[in-house]
Amino acid sequence: MPQEKTKQKILIAVAWPYCNGDLHIGHIAGAYLPPDIFARYQRLKGNDVLMVSGSDTHGTPITVHAKELGISPREVVDRYHPRFIELFQKLGISFDLFTETDTENHWAVTQDFFLTHWENGYIYKGEMQQLFCLDCQKFLADRYVEGTCPYCGYPHARGDQCDNCGRTLDPTDLIDPHCKICGGTNLELRSTEHFFLDLGKLNEPLKTWINDGKKDHWRPSVFNFTKTQLEGGELRGRPITRDISWGIPVPLPGYEHKRIYVWYDAVIGYLAASKEWSQHIGRPEAWREWWQDEKARSYYFIGKDNIPFHTIIWPAMLYGYGGLNLPYDVPANEYLNVEGKQLSKSRHWVVEALDVLGRYDPDPWRYVLAANFPETQDIDFTWEEFVRRNNAELVATWGNLANRVLSFAYKRFDGQVPTPRAFDQRDKAILAQSEEVFERVSQLLDSVKLRNAITEVMGLAHEANRYLNDKEPWKQIKVDQEAAATTIYTCLQVIDRLKVLFLPFLPFSSQKLHEYLGYDGDIMGRQYVEEYMETKRKHLVLRYDGSNIAVRWELTTLPAGQPLRKPAPLFSKLEASVAAEETARMIARLTQEAA
RNA sequence: GGCGGCGUAGCUCAGUCGGUAGAGCAAACGGCUCAUAAUCGUUGGGUCACAGGUUCAAGUCCUGUCGCCGCCA
């Protein structure tokens, strides 16, 4: 049924990883793999996808980290930013642009935002009481004050939060507060002038926005939370500047020594990166198609801790700026726990993504994480589950299906796709099933139910195995060559469709399968790293080129007689011992770091 | 403390609009031998956190309690 295909503009905005440490698999499952699957699907459908993110480089955690290492904040960024890029390349996360916030472009876009908010009356000046270190002659950001937690007695609690009991604190709550820079205790409360985003003034328009009746597709956890907050009508001004030296200078005369608070500039990155991408492709105004066209849709992929920033603060900022689209959807995920415990760098319970990608292929990770996406609740990942899903589902159900059929065809039908005769009822049934699955998966992907979608796809692989066992082509071929040819053709046809269905999830193996089936061409696109020079500074970016992709999101028809390539298994089994080894590795690290 | 989400089989999780509780794993038995010993079939297992309420009918809606997670204070 040919329907008018209008290309939809899809902005895929991905949480900006904070650039002071490596990403773990919880980040991948929560925020980075989902948008890639969604982006690949949308591109295959023929929509115009712009998927952007970058390293979040400002803020005091990075300056604190830099001081601990005895290097500059910029050197901290230079240490982790390339590792993010390496990770996303290895995992196949197809950012149209992954950049960073310490760029001339981002500074300019942020300062423009600030000035526009200022001119539009959404920023006001106010006085704040802040601890000042008399020895350093500096105001201390919350994180630069250390002391004893008044709740649990932990002696190294920070001014913003206690790492031991997790409570949020005010620097003045601390017992025996001292300066983290010089260790001194000569602190006094002083008044300092700062700028505030007037969220109170933006509460009412946001209330109208959340109740506009166009949020039915939002996840309940995201929608209910946002709606309640906005209808409470109690949004208050929030400081957007700080007395630190690392960050974007306030663009007002007399205030250049103050810096823009990292939370304010980080979300602007979505727009800044879109503008940077437009520069790269040589159409500097292209970003407008994703940000100003009312029909464009923007999806923000984030973890649940980030919900208020993306459903309240960022929409408020966009509204206050004017003329830019507010989020169409914010499919926030819950958390991925590991072996029953929450991942936590400070508590030394981590599975670093780059580390494990050195030991295991990307598609098994993509599969296992997608099958476990925490879309509705926190999910418990175990290494045993990783091995089981890899061996019993990816290898045994899907990889083995492809391999058994391809091998049979290659050996018994002269290395070609066999020519079928008329299909019987059983053949027609499996082909019809592949169409139904295609429909269902499309609907699930459209509504960002990725976990259900991949389960449906795997279900079709399961059905194809059943079909094969019903037809027994290894028996048919002894008595009726054409019957076997029809069975194998039918199964290859289904596998070809599974290749497309799996492509957003498992691009690496779908590419291999594409070649085994005798096709040419690239179906997963090409990622590449560039160094981009601005007038004074340069930075590394990750980009993606999917312009030559040789398939579309549609039911394929495999040409009979097409020469096959010699097949090989798509996936490898893992030793059962892997689970115990990896768990032991985590526990070893835990006890070692704790000592 | 306030707000939101979650709590379902031994384990990990689905469950749409209120209509007789589902899948996978694990266990047992059987079929097949194309395939990486992979695959296919059959079989068991439930106080849907707890206590009330609405309804002809509640895992689902309402109230309260407990626990976990997040945001805010």
XYZ file of C-alpha atoms (C1' of nucleotides) in Angstrom:
668
model
C 0.000 0.000 0.000
C 1.968 2.964 -1.239
C 1.320 5.973 0.898
C 2.716 9.409 0.498
C 6.108 9.382 2.097
C 6.894 12.687 3.689
C 10.273 12.785 5.287
C 10.017 13.502 8.954
C 12.715 15.523 10.674
C 13.767 13.632 13.782
C 16.096 15.247 16.290
C 17.628 12.670 18.571
C 19.147 14.432 21.539
C 21.306 12.247 23.730
C 22.409 13.002 27.295
C 25.824 14.661 27.432
C 28.208 12.390 29.331
C 30.082 14.196 32.058
C 33.708 14.200 31.031
C 35.493 13.125 34.187
C 35.361 9.354 33.993
C 34.541 6.390 31.799
C 31.012 5.307 30.986
C 29.650 2.067 32.395
C 27.096 -0.316 30.930
C 24.324 1.340 32.922
C 24.926 4.538 30.967
C 24.903 2.549 27.743
C 21.644 0.776 28.529
C 20.028 3.894 29.911
C 21.023 6.621 27.524
C 23.316 5.702 24.625
C 22.178 2.477 23.007
C 18.441 3.300 22.936
C 18.854 6.426 20.803
C 21.156 4.606 18.392
C 18.571 1.890 17.807
C 15.899 4.516 17.364
C 18.090 6.574 15.034
C 19.022 3.624 12.849
C 15.369 2.648 12.574
C 14.285 6.161 11.658
C 17.002 6.457 9.033
C 16.009 3.125 7.502
C 12.448 4.407 7.284
C 13.787 7.280 5.233
C 13.390 9.999 7.843
C 15.938 12.760 8.291
C 17.675 12.016 11.551
C 19.945 14.377 13.400
C 21.458 12.646 16.422
C 23.723 14.788 18.552
C 25.528 14.803 21.855
C 28.948 15.539 23.251
C 31.155 15.668 26.274
C 29.970 17.874 29.099
C 33.216 19.531 30.063
C 32.458 22.268 32.560
C 31.645 22.368 36.241
C 33.404 21.852 39.524
C 33.619 18.038 39.518
C 36.062 18.347 36.638
C 38.139 21.035 38.337
C 38.231 18.942 41.501
C 39.290 15.895 39.504
C 41.947 17.941 37.710
C 43.369 19.156 40.973
C 43.553 15.622 42.335
C 45.509 14.535 39.270
C 47.636 17.664 39.206
C 46.552 18.563 35.692
C 44.362 21.221 34.141
C 40.630 20.809 33.611
C 41.253 20.873 29.874
C 43.653 17.958 30.272
C 40.934 16.020 32.078
C 38.682 16.579 29.089
C 41.458 15.530 26.727
C 41.801 12.340 28.686
C 38.165 11.186 28.612
C 36.610 12.776 25.539
C 38.599 10.608 23.104
C 37.643 7.574 25.161
C 33.956 8.381 24.757
C 34.523 8.599 21.033
C 36.410 5.321 20.982
C 33.620 3.640 22.921
C 30.849 4.931 20.677
C 32.784 3.827 17.632
C 33.335 0.354 18.982
C 29.715 -0.009 19.995
C 28.422 1.515 16.775
C 26.566 4.436 18.354
C 25.866 6.434 15.229
C 26.000 10.054 16.309
C 25.673 12.455 13.433
C 27.801 14.572 15.682
C 29.406 13.856 19.021
C 31.243 16.972 20.052
C 31.983 18.718 23.359
C 31.045 21.875 25.241
C 34.477 23.510 25.441
C 34.277 24.872 21.903
C 33.977 28.368 20.517
C 30.666 27.416 18.950
C 29.186 26.115 22.187
C 30.409 29.132 24.110
C 28.848 31.457 21.565
C 25.524 29.634 21.481
C 25.401 29.545 25.269
C 26.219 33.217 25.612
C 23.578 34.023 23.039
C 21.083 32.025 25.080
C 22.089 33.875 28.211
C 21.803 37.285 26.604
C 18.475 36.462 25.005
C 17.090 35.238 28.331
C 18.449 38.401 29.904
C 16.868 40.632 27.282
C 13.596 38.715 27.435
C 13.441 39.238 31.166
C 13.874 35.637 32.206
C 17.122 36.222 34.055
C 17.407 38.355 37.158
C 20.268 39.306 39.424
C 20.323 38.300 43.049
C 22.509 38.012 46.116
C 23.635 34.675 47.475
C 25.420 33.765 50.660
C 28.471 31.720 49.785
C 31.408 30.454 51.793
C 34.597 32.379 51.080
C 38.097 31.096 51.813
C 40.177 33.876 53.309
C 43.438 32.078 52.575
C 42.688 31.444 48.913
C 40.734 34.686 48.553
C 38.099 32.762 46.655
C 34.439 31.900 46.865
C 34.079 28.180 47.293
C 31.679 26.210 45.149
C 29.762 23.662 47.218
C 32.058 20.886 46.156
C 35.080 22.801 47.360
C 33.905 22.702 50.932
C 34.588 19.533 52.863
C 33.611 18.586 56.369
C 31.856 16.119 58.605
C 28.379 15.025 57.601
C 25.856 16.117 60.234
C 23.707 13.059 59.564
C 26.116 10.132 59.406
C 29.365 11.558 60.746
C 31.326 10.794 57.605
C 34.419 13.041 57.796
C 34.856 13.711 54.061
C 31.377 14.901 53.139
C 31.226 17.504 50.382
C 29.325 20.747 50.598
C 26.719 19.557 48.122
C 26.311 15.948 49.153
C 27.621 13.282 51.477
C 29.125 10.431 49.503
C 28.643 8.095 52.407
C 24.964 8.447 53.232
C 23.950 10.122 49.992
C 22.092 13.013 51.563
C 22.113 16.330 49.808
C 23.678 19.023 51.944
C 24.241 22.704 52.150
C 27.891 23.708 52.745
C 26.828 25.414 55.950
C 25.406 22.124 57.278
C 28.882 20.641 57.502
C 30.597 20.239 60.852
C 34.175 21.601 60.838
C 34.008 22.837 57.255
C 37.282 23.480 55.484
C 38.509 24.558 52.083
C 39.285 21.679 49.778
C 41.894 23.679 47.894
C 44.164 24.763 50.758
C 42.739 22.707 53.601
C 42.304 25.863 55.636
C 39.405 26.603 57.930
C 39.404 30.355 57.524
C 35.985 30.395 55.938
C 33.332 33.018 56.181
C 29.932 33.527 54.663
C 29.965 36.351 52.201
C 27.420 37.810 49.929
C 28.016 37.420 46.201
C 26.014 38.511 43.208
C 24.655 35.916 40.811
C 22.237 35.510 37.955
C 19.099 33.427 38.244
C 16.896 31.834 35.643
C 13.384 32.961 36.495
C 11.627 29.635 36.396
C 8.736 31.053 38.383
C 7.864 33.295 35.462
C 7.999 30.285 33.115
C 5.850 27.994 35.250
C 2.538 28.993 33.728
C 3.453 28.561 30.037
C 4.984 25.195 30.857
C 1.807 24.135 32.591
C -0.076 24.914 29.415
C 2.487 22.974 27.422
C 2.349 19.809 29.534
C -1.451 19.878 29.370
C -1.684 20.478 25.636
C -3.069 16.970 25.096
C -0.108 15.920 22.965
C 1.735 13.926 25.571
C -0.109 10.609 25.373
C 3.008 8.883 24.086
C 5.105 9.951 27.091
C 6.091 7.285 29.551
C 3.918 7.448 32.681
C 6.871 7.929 35.015
C 8.063 10.918 33.002
C 4.688 12.487 32.370
C 3.218 12.161 35.855
C 6.326 13.506 37.502
C 6.489 16.496 35.166
C 2.794 17.267 35.314
C 2.739 17.217 39.109
C 5.780 19.448 39.361
C 4.427 21.983 36.903
C 0.918 22.031 38.284
C 2.316 22.609 41.737
C 3.185 26.037 40.397
C 6.134 26.331 42.711
C 9.040 26.625 40.316
C 11.559 29.060 41.693
C 14.521 30.995 40.363
C 17.639 28.947 39.980
C 21.212 30.272 39.941
C 22.941 29.977 36.583
C 26.309 31.527 37.428
C 29.138 30.629 39.767
C 32.362 32.089 41.136
C 34.754 29.680 39.461
C 37.258 30.054 36.674
C 36.497 26.970 34.542
C 33.520 27.463 32.291
C 31.843 29.913 29.995
C 32.232 33.574 30.985
C 29.100 35.565 31.692
C 28.680 37.806 28.632
C 27.815 40.984 30.501
C 30.213 43.835 31.205
C 31.611 43.673 34.717
C 30.711 40.019 35.184
C 33.200 38.332 32.863
C 35.025 36.761 35.811
C 31.918 34.788 36.712
C 31.138 31.565 34.884
C 27.913 30.074 33.653
C 26.756 27.183 35.810
C 27.339 23.884 34.028
C 23.725 22.736 34.130
C 22.680 25.789 32.148
C 25.212 25.371 29.383
C 25.100 21.586 29.099
C 21.513 21.336 27.863
C 22.159 24.119 25.367
C 24.599 21.659 23.848
C 21.744 20.036 21.956
C 21.236 23.202 19.987
C 24.912 24.128 19.794
C 25.799 20.692 18.453
C 23.026 20.941 15.871
C 24.501 24.231 14.731
C 28.003 22.817 14.669
C 26.807 19.891 12.565
C 25.198 22.317 10.157
C 28.585 23.983 9.756
C 30.244 20.658 9.079
C 27.829 19.724 6.304
C 28.213 23.136 4.713
C 24.632 24.289 5.296
C 24.945 26.596 8.316
C 21.180 27.117 8.565
C 20.244 23.441 8.316
C 19.648 23.118 12.075
C 16.516 25.189 11.704
C 14.766 22.269 10.007
C 15.000 20.260 13.241
C 14.482 23.100 15.698
C 12.035 25.460 14.109
C 9.865 23.410 11.777
C 6.739 22.641 13.770
C 6.466 19.199 12.219
C 9.925 18.182 13.378
C 10.068 15.899 16.381
C 12.690 15.917 19.097
C 13.406 12.917 21.299
C 15.598 13.256 24.378
C 17.251 10.046 25.545
C 18.320 10.275 29.158
C 18.451 8.434 32.469
C 15.795 8.997 35.104
C 17.999 11.251 37.208
C 17.895 13.741 34.362
C 14.122 13.966 33.947
C 13.537 17.376 35.576
C 16.269 18.980 33.500
C 14.685 17.786 30.275
C 10.988 18.104 31.015
C 11.028 21.277 33.075
C 14.229 23.301 32.966
C 15.226 22.806 29.328
C 11.678 23.398 28.070
C 11.626 26.512 30.238
C 14.884 27.679 28.691
C 13.608 26.983 25.184
C 10.388 28.816 25.867
C 12.253 31.752 27.358
C 14.490 31.911 24.318
C 11.616 31.673 21.876
C 11.128 30.190 18.442
C 12.556 26.748 19.193
C 10.716 23.440 19.463
C 10.098 21.987 22.886
C 10.695 18.239 23.402
C 8.326 15.936 21.573
C 9.210 13.014 23.814
C 11.586 12.274 26.663
C 11.827 8.485 26.827
C 13.833 8.388 30.024
C 15.037 5.053 31.297
C 15.320 3.714 34.806
C 18.582 2.210 36.049
C 20.480 -0.921 35.151
C 21.827 -2.519 38.309
C 24.456 -5.226 38.224
C 24.379 -8.385 40.330
C 21.762 -6.823 42.581
C 23.658 -3.604 43.289
C 23.508 -0.141 41.817
C 26.486 0.774 39.665
C 28.571 3.397 41.370
C 32.033 4.636 40.632
C 32.552 5.970 44.123
C 31.439 2.662 45.596
C 33.709 0.792 43.178
C 30.944 -1.250 41.615
C 31.340 -0.749 37.884
C 31.335 -2.511 34.556
C 33.154 -0.084 32.311
C 31.856 -0.228 28.783
C 35.151 0.320 27.010
C 36.778 -2.304 29.167
C 34.273 -5.059 28.431
C 34.184 -4.185 24.742
C 37.813 -5.166 24.739
C 36.773 -8.697 25.711
C 33.407 -9.166 23.988
C 31.955 -8.188 20.634
C 29.634 -5.195 20.344
C 26.531 -7.008 19.088
C 26.244 -9.361 22.073
C 26.323 -6.263 24.299
C 23.799 -4.512 22.150
C 21.553 -7.550 22.229
C 21.756 -8.325 25.916
C 21.361 -4.711 26.969
C 18.470 -4.086 24.581
C 16.705 -7.215 25.810
C 17.143 -5.780 29.309
C 16.485 -2.094 28.707
C 15.160 -0.604 31.966
C 12.199 1.038 30.256
C 9.645 0.499 32.988
C 11.631 -0.235 36.113
C 15.151 -0.764 37.397
C 16.609 -3.914 35.902
C 19.122 -6.317 37.352
C 21.876 -7.287 34.944
C 23.909 -10.353 35.830
C 26.896 -11.830 34.064
C 25.132 -15.154 34.069
C 22.317 -13.511 32.158
C 24.820 -12.046 29.723
C 26.261 -15.459 28.957
C 22.864 -17.102 28.822
C 21.314 -14.594 26.462
C 24.375 -14.682 24.260
C 24.517 -18.463 24.107
C 20.862 -19.438 24.228
C 19.320 -16.588 22.287
C 21.830 -14.792 20.108
C 23.953 -17.822 19.169
C 21.467 -20.689 19.424
C 18.275 -19.112 18.175
C 19.319 -16.406 15.746
C 22.954 -17.100 14.756
C 22.327 -20.793 14.431
C 19.201 -20.261 12.339
C 21.155 -18.162 9.862
C 24.046 -20.551 9.852
C 22.069 -23.754 9.409
C 20.066 -22.360 6.507
C 22.950 -20.601 4.795
C 25.172 -23.661 5.128
C 22.494 -25.918 3.734
C 21.856 -23.605 0.796
C 25.535 -23.086 0.129
C 26.381 -26.778 0.161
C 23.287 -28.320 -1.365
C 22.143 -25.673 -3.817
C 25.353 -24.842 -5.534
C 26.106 -21.700 -3.558
C 22.983 -19.927 -4.770
C 19.617 -18.865 -3.487
C 17.459 -21.794 -4.685
C 14.435 -21.220 -6.901
C 11.153 -22.058 -5.173
C 8.061 -23.589 -6.684
C 4.574 -22.594 -5.535
C 4.406 -22.026 -1.779
C 2.293 -24.359 0.318
C 0.261 -23.345 3.361
C 3.171 -23.762 5.764
C 5.450 -21.612 3.606
C 2.793 -18.952 3.341
C 2.219 -19.034 7.082
C 5.814 -18.233 7.993
C 6.036 -15.533 5.339
C 2.833 -14.001 6.637
C 4.242 -14.144 10.144
C 7.288 -12.235 9.013
C 4.988 -9.503 7.699
C 3.024 -9.356 10.922
C 6.179 -9.136 12.982
C 7.394 -6.396 10.704
C 4.243 -4.399 11.404
C 4.353 -4.973 15.129
C 8.032 -4.142 15.424
C 7.520 -0.953 13.445
C 4.798 0.157 15.822
C 6.867 -0.708 18.871
C 9.889 1.160 17.557
C 7.754 4.172 16.657
C 6.616 4.342 20.249
C 10.154 3.754 21.595
C 9.325 0.385 23.129
C 12.665 -1.011 22.142
C 12.770 -3.885 24.543
C 9.461 -5.274 23.342
C 10.587 -4.727 19.786
C 13.719 -6.830 20.017
C 11.768 -9.573 21.784
C 9.343 -9.644 18.837
C 12.196 -9.890 16.371
C 13.788 -12.756 18.254
C 10.379 -14.405 18.320
C 10.375 -14.493 14.530
C 13.765 -16.199 14.537
C 12.233 -18.731 16.870
C 9.301 -19.245 14.476
C 11.691 -19.747 11.591
C 13.463 -22.499 13.519
C 10.118 -24.133 14.137
C 9.246 -23.866 10.455
C 12.479 -25.544 9.528
C 11.873 -28.397 11.914
C 8.357 -28.870 10.560
C 9.522 -28.983 6.944
C 12.724 -30.962 7.460
C 14.431 -29.939 4.220
C 17.263 -32.407 4.984
C 14.662 -35.148 4.420
C 12.880 -33.387 1.588
C 16.037 -33.112 -0.448
C 16.380 -36.875 -0.605
C 13.003 -37.359 -2.249
C 11.954 -34.041 -3.714
C 14.622 -31.512 -4.616
C 12.116 -28.781 -5.455
C 10.340 -29.110 -2.138
C 13.627 -28.628 -0.316
C 14.458 -25.681 -2.562
C 11.154 -24.057 -1.670
C 11.710 -24.572 2.034
C 15.220 -23.174 1.929
C 14.180 -20.274 -0.225
C 11.360 -19.440 2.162
C 13.664 -19.586 5.121
C 16.318 -17.457 3.431
C 13.604 -14.964 2.672
C 12.649 -14.782 6.335
C 16.298 -14.504 7.322
C 16.759 -11.659 4.883
C 13.858 -9.904 6.576
C 15.276 -10.651 10.003
C 18.480 -9.023 8.813
C 16.551 -5.778 8.363
C 14.550 -6.201 11.563
C 17.714 -6.796 13.553
C 19.696 -4.069 11.807
C 18.904 -1.237 14.253
C 19.819 -3.509 17.138
C 22.669 -5.591 15.734
C 24.229 -3.628 12.879
C 27.537 -5.480 12.840
C 26.062 -8.940 12.375
C 23.331 -7.763 10.013
C 26.107 -6.377 7.832
C 27.842 -9.767 7.804
C 24.609 -11.565 7.036
C 23.870 -9.124 4.235
C 27.110 -10.214 2.616
C 26.574 -13.945 3.188
C 23.208 -13.590 1.470
C 25.084 -12.409 -1.581
C 24.291 -8.720 -1.427
C 26.828 -5.967 -1.852
C 27.025 -2.646 -0.129
C 27.094 -1.116 3.268
C 24.029 -1.322 5.482
C 25.339 -0.075 8.800
C 26.910 3.202 7.761
C 30.328 4.578 8.511
C 31.555 6.287 11.651
C 34.611 8.484 11.530
C 36.591 10.817 13.733
C 37.586 14.301 12.726
C 39.535 17.071 14.312
C 37.714 20.316 13.857
C 39.573 23.612 13.926
C 37.809 26.765 15.002
C 39.497 30.154 14.974
C 41.698 29.407 17.972
C 40.760 26.008 19.350
C 40.389 22.548 17.928
C 38.421 19.574 19.129
C 37.739 15.967 18.218
C 34.351 14.928 16.945
C 32.705 11.665 16.002
C 30.516 11.670 12.937
C 28.398 9.283 10.944
C 27.682 8.807 7.279
C 24.647 6.678 6.462
C 23.992 8.131 3.050
C 24.912 4.997 1.119
C 22.932 2.488 3.105
C 21.790 -0.243 0.767
C 18.570 -1.341 2.475
C 15.373 0.265 3.654
C 12.902 -0.520 6.399
C 10.638 -2.685 4.265
C 9.887 -6.316 3.491
C 12.673 -7.533 1.273
C 12.303 -10.063 -1.541
C 15.343 -12.199 -2.006
C 16.225 -12.795 -5.700
C 16.273 -16.496 -6.567
C 19.557 -17.508 -8.118
C 21.548 -14.863 -6.255
C 25.033 -16.229 -5.554
C 25.725 -16.672 -1.850
C 29.012 -16.096 -0.106
C 30.553 -18.800 2.025
C 28.812 -18.464 5.384
C 30.329 -18.391 8.833
C 28.644 -18.239 12.249
C 27.389 -14.755 13.112
C 28.151 -15.040 16.820
C 30.405 -17.026 19.139
C 29.444 -18.980 22.186
C 30.880 -17.870 25.488
C 32.347 -20.259 28.018
C 30.083 -20.751 31.001
C 33.034 -19.754 33.181
C 32.826 -16.190 31.876
C 30.079 -15.317 34.327
C 32.070 -16.423 37.345
C 35.255 -14.787 36.066
C 33.653 -11.437 35.434
C 31.818 -11.433 38.724
C 35.035 -12.313 40.506
C 36.753 -9.470 38.690
C 34.179 -7.023 40.008
C 34.417 -8.307 43.540
C 38.203 -8.209 43.420
C 38.079 -4.600 42.363
C 35.576 -3.801 45.065
C 37.664 -5.253 47.863
C 40.897 -3.898 46.422
C 39.598 -0.332 46.154
C 38.006 -0.491 49.563
C 41.301 -1.455 51.159
C 9.883 15.257 54.912
C 7.217 16.478 49.779
C 6.496 14.572 44.645
C 6.809 10.587 40.903
C 7.750 5.513 39.566
C 8.196 0.513 40.902
C 6.908 -4.278 44.016
C 3.831 -10.343 39.494
C 6.333 -18.051 39.226
C 12.640 -20.590 42.327
C 15.473 -16.555 38.987
C 15.066 -12.373 35.270
C 11.005 -9.879 33.512
C 6.054 -8.933 30.246
C 0.962 -7.858 31.249
C -2.522 -2.300 26.318
C -9.177 -0.310 27.499
C -11.048 -3.639 34.353
C -13.080 -9.497 31.588
C -10.631 -17.061 33.501
C -2.568 -14.792 35.462
C 2.070 -14.832 30.700
C 7.290 -15.490 28.416
C 12.302 -16.973 28.898
C 15.697 -19.529 32.091
C 16.246 -23.698 35.385
C 13.993 -29.372 35.767
C 11.882 -33.980 33.344
C 10.513 -36.756 28.991
C 10.229 -37.265 23.715
C 11.285 -36.016 18.188
C 15.129 -34.527 14.574
C 20.404 -34.806 12.658
C 20.665 -29.210 8.190
C 23.144 -26.318 12.095
C 28.305 -23.620 16.811
C 25.453 -30.569 21.107
C 22.553 -26.118 18.218
C 16.981 -27.056 17.216
C 11.525 -28.569 17.792
C 7.485 -30.589 20.948
C 5.100 -31.951 25.757
C 4.811 -31.372 31.224
C 5.015 -28.513 36.586
C 5.076 -24.057 39.229
C 1.182 -17.907 41.572
C -1.846 -15.050 48.672
C 0.021 -10.319 41.546
C 4.193 -6.496 48.562
C 0.294 -5.977 52.677
C -4.735 -4.205 54.448
C -9.243 -2.104 53.109
C -12.701 -0.027 49.249
C -15.450 0.626 44.281
C -17.467 -3.014 40.679
C -21.330 -8.324 38.017
C -15.865 -8.620 37.549
C -9.489 -5.722 40.100
C -2.441 -7.548 38.840
C -5.099 -3.268 36.462
C -9.229 1.866 39.466
C -9.451 4.422 44.774
C -7.479 4.907 50.128
C -3.831 3.548 53.681
C 0.776 0.848 55.225
C 5.649 -1.278 54.181
C 9.988 -1.739 50.933
C 13.255 -0.163 46.650
C 14.780 3.782 43.043
C 14.873 8.889 41.356
C 13.952 14.230 41.871
C 13.308 18.198 45.302
C 13.851 20.252 50.416
